[in-house]
Coordinates of N, CA, C and O in Angstrom, one line a residue:
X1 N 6.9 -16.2 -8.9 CA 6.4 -17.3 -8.1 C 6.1 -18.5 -9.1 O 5.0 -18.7 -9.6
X2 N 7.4 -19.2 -9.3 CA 7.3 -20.3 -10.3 C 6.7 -21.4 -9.5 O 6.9 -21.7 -8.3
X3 N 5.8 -22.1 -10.3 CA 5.5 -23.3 -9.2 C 4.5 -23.2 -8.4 O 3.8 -22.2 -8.5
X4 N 4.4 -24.4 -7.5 CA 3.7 -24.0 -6.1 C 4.6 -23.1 -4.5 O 5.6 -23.5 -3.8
X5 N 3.8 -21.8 -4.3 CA 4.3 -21.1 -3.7 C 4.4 -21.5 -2.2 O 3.6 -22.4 -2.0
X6 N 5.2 -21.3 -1.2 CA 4.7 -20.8 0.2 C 3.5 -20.5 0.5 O 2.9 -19.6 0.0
X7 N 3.0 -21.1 1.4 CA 1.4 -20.4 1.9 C 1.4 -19.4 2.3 O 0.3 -18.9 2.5
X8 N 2.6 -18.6 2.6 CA 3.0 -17.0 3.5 C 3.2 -16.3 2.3 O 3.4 -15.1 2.6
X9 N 3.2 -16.6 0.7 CA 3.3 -15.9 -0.5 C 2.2 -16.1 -1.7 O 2.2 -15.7 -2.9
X10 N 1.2 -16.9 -1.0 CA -0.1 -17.1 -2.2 C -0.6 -15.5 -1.7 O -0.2 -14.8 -0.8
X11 N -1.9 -15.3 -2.6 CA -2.4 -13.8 -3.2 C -3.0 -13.7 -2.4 O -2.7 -12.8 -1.7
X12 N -4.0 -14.5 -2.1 CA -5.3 -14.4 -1.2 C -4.6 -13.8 0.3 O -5.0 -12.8 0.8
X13 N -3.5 -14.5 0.9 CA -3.2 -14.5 1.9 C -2.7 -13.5 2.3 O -3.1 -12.9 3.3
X14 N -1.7 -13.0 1.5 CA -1.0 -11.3 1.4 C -2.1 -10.6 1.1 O -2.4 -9.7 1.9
X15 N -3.1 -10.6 -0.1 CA -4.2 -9.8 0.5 C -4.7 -9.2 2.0 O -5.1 -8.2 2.6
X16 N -4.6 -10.2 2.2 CA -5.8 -10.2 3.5 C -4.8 -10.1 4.7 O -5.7 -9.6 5.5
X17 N -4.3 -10.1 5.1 CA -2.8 -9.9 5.6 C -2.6 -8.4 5.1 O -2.8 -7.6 6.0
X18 N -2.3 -8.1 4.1 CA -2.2 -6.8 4.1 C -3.0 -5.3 4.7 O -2.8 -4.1 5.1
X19 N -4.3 -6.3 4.3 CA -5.4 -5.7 5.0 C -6.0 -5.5 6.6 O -6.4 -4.5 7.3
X20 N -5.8 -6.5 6.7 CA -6.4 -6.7 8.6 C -5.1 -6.5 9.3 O -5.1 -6.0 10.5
X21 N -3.9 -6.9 8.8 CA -2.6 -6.2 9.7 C -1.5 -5.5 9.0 O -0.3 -6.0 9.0
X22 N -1.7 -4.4 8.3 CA -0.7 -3.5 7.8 C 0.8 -3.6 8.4 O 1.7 -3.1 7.7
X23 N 1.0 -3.9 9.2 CA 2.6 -3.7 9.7 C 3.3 -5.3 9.3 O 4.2 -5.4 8.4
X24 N 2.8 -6.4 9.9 CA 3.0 -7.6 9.9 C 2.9 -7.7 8.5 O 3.8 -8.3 7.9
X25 N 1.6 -7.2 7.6 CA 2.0 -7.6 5.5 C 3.4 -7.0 5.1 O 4.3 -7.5 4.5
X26 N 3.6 -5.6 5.6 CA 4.3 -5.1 4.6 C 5.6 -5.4 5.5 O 6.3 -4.4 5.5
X27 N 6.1 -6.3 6.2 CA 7.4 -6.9 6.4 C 7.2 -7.9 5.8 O 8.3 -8.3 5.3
X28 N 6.4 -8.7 5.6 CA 6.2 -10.2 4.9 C 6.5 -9.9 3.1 O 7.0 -10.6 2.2
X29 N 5.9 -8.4 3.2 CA 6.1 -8.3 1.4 C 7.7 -7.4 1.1 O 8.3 -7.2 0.0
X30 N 7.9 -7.1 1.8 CA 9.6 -6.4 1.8 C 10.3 -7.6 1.9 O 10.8 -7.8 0.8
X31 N 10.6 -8.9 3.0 CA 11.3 -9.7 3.1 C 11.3 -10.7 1.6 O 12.2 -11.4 1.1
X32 N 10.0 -10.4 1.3 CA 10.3 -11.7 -0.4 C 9.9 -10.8 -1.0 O 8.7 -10.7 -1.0
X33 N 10.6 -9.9 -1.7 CA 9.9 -8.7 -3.0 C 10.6 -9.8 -3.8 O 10.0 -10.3 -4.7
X34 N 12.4 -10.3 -3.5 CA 12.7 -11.1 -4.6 C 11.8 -12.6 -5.5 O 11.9 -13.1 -6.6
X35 N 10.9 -12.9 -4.4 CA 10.0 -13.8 -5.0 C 9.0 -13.5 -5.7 O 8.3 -14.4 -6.0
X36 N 8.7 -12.5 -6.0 CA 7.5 -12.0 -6.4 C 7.8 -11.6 -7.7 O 8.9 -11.4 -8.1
X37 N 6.3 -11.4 -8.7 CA 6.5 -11.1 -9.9 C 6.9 -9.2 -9.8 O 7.2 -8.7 -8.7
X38 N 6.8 -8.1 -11.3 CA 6.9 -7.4 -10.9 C 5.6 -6.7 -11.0 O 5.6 -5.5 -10.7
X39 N 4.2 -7.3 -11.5 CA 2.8 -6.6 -11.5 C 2.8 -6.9 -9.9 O 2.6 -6.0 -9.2
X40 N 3.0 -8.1 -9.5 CA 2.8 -8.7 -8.1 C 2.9 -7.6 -6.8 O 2.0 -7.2 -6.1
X41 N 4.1 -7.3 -6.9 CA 5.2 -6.6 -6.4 C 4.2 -5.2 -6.1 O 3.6 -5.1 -5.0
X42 N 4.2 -4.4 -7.1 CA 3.5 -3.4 -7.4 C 1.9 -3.0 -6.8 O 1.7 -2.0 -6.2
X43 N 0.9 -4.1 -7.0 CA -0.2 -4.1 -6.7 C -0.2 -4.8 -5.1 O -1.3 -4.6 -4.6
X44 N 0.6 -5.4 -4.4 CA 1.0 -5.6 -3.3 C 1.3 -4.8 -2.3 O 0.6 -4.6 -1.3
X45 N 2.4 -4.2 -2.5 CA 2.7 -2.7 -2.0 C 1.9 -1.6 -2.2 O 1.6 -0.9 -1.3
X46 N 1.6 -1.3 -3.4 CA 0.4 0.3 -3.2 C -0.4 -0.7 -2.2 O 0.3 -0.8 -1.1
X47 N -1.4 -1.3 -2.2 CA -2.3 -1.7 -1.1 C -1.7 -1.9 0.5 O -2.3 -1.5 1.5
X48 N -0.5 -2.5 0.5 CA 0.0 -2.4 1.5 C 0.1 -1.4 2.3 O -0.1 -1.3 3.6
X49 N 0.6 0.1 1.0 CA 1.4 1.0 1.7 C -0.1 2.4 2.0 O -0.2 3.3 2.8
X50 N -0.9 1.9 1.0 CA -2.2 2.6 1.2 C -2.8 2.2 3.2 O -3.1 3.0 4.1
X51 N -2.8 1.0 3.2 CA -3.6 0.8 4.1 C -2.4 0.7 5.9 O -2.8 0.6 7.1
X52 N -1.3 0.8 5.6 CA -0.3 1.3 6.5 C 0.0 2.6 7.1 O 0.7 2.8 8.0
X53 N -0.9 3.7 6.1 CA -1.1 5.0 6.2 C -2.0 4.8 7.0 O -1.8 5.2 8.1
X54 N -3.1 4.4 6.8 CA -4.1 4.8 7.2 C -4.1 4.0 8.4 O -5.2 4.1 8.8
X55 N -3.2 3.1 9.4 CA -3.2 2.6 10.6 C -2.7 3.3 11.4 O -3.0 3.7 12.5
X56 N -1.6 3.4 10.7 CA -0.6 4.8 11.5 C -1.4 5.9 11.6 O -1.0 6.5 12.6
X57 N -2.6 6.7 11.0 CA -3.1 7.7 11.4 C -3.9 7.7 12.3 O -4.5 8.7 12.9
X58 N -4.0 6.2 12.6 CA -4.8 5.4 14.0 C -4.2 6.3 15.8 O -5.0 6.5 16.7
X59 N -3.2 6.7 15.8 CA -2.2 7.2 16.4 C -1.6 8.4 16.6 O -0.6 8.6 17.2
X60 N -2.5 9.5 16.0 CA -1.7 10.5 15.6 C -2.9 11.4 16.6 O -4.0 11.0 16.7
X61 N -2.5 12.3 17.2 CA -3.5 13.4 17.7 C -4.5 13.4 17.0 O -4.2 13.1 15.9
X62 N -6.0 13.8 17.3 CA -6.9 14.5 16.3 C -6.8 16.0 15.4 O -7.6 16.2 14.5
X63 N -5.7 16.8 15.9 CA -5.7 17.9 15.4 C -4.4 17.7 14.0 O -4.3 18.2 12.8
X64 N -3.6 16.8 14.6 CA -2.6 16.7 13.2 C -3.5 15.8 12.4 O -3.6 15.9 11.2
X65 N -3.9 14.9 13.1 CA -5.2 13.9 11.9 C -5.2 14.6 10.9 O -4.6 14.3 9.9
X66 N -6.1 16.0 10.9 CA -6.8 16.7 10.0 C -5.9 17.3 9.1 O -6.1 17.3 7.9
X67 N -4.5 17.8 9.6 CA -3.2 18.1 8.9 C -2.8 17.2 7.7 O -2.5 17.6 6.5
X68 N -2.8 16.1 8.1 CA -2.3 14.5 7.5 C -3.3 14.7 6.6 O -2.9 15.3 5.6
X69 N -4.4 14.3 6.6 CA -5.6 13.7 6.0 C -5.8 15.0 4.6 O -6.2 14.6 3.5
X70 N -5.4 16.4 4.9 CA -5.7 17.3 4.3 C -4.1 17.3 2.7 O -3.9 17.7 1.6
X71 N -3.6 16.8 3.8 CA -1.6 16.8 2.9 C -2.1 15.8 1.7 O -2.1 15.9 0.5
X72 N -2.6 14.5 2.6 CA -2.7 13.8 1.4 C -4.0 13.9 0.1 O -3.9 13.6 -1.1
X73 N -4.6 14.2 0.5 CA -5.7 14.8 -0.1 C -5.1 15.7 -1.4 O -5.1 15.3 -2.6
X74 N -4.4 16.9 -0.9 CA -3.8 18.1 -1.5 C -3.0 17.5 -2.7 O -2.9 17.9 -3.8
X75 N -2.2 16.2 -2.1 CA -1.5 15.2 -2.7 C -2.2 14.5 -4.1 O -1.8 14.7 -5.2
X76 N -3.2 13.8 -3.7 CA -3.8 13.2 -4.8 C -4.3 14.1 -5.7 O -4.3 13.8 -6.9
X77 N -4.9 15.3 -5.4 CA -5.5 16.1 -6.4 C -4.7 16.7 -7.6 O -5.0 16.8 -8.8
X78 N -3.3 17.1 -6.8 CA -2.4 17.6 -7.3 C -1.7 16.6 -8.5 O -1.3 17.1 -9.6
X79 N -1.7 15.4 -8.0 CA -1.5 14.5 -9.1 C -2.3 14.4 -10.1 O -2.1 14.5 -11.3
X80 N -3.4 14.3 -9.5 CA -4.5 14.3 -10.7 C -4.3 15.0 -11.7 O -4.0 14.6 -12.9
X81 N -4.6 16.9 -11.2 CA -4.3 17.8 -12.3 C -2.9 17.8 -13.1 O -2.9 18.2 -14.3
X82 N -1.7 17.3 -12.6 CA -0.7 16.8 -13.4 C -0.8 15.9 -14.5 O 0.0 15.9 -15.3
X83 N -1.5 15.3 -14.5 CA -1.6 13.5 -15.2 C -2.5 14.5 -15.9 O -2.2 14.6 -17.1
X84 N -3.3 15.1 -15.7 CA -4.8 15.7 -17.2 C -3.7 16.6 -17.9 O -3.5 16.2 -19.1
X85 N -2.8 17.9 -17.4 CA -2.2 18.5 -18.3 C -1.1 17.4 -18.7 O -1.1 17.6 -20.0
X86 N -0.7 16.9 -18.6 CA 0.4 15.8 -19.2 C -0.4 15.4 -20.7 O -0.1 16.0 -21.8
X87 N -1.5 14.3 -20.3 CA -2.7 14.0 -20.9 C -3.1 15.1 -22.6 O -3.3 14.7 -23.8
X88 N -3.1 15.9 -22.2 CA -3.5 16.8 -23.3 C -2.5 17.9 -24.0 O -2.9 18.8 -24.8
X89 N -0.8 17.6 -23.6 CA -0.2 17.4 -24.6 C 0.4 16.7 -25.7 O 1.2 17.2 -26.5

């Protein structure tokens, strides 16, 4: 983002956009990934794609909720212990 940007591609806006409407950010941030830096890019999307999960689980039965919620969970931890044995080789 050389210059002065689009007001649909300053930070503040895609923040917050990303946040209060997950579906409507992460088409705004897929349609211009080419305009964007690549830290940009990066820290845009995880938040995006973080808080798009968690809309969509807005929707889901309560009993798979707990399925979902447990997968990812299982998910992150598992990374965790990966990244420490990595770590201490």
């Amino acid at each position: 983002m050389v210059g002065k940007s689009p007001w649909y591609l300053r930070k503040k806006f895609l923040y917050c956009i990303c946040i209060l409407t997950p579906p409507i950010g992460y088409i705004v941030l897929v349609t211009n990934l080419k305009k964007l830096k690549q830290e940009e890019k990066i820290n845009l999307l995880t938040i995006s794609t973080i808080m798009m999960s968690i809309w969509v689980l807005k929707f889901l039965p309560k009993n798979i909720e707990l399925y979902v919620c447990s997968f990812i969970l299982a998910i992150l931890f598992g990374n965790d212990i990966l990244e420490r044995f990595k770590g201490k080789k």
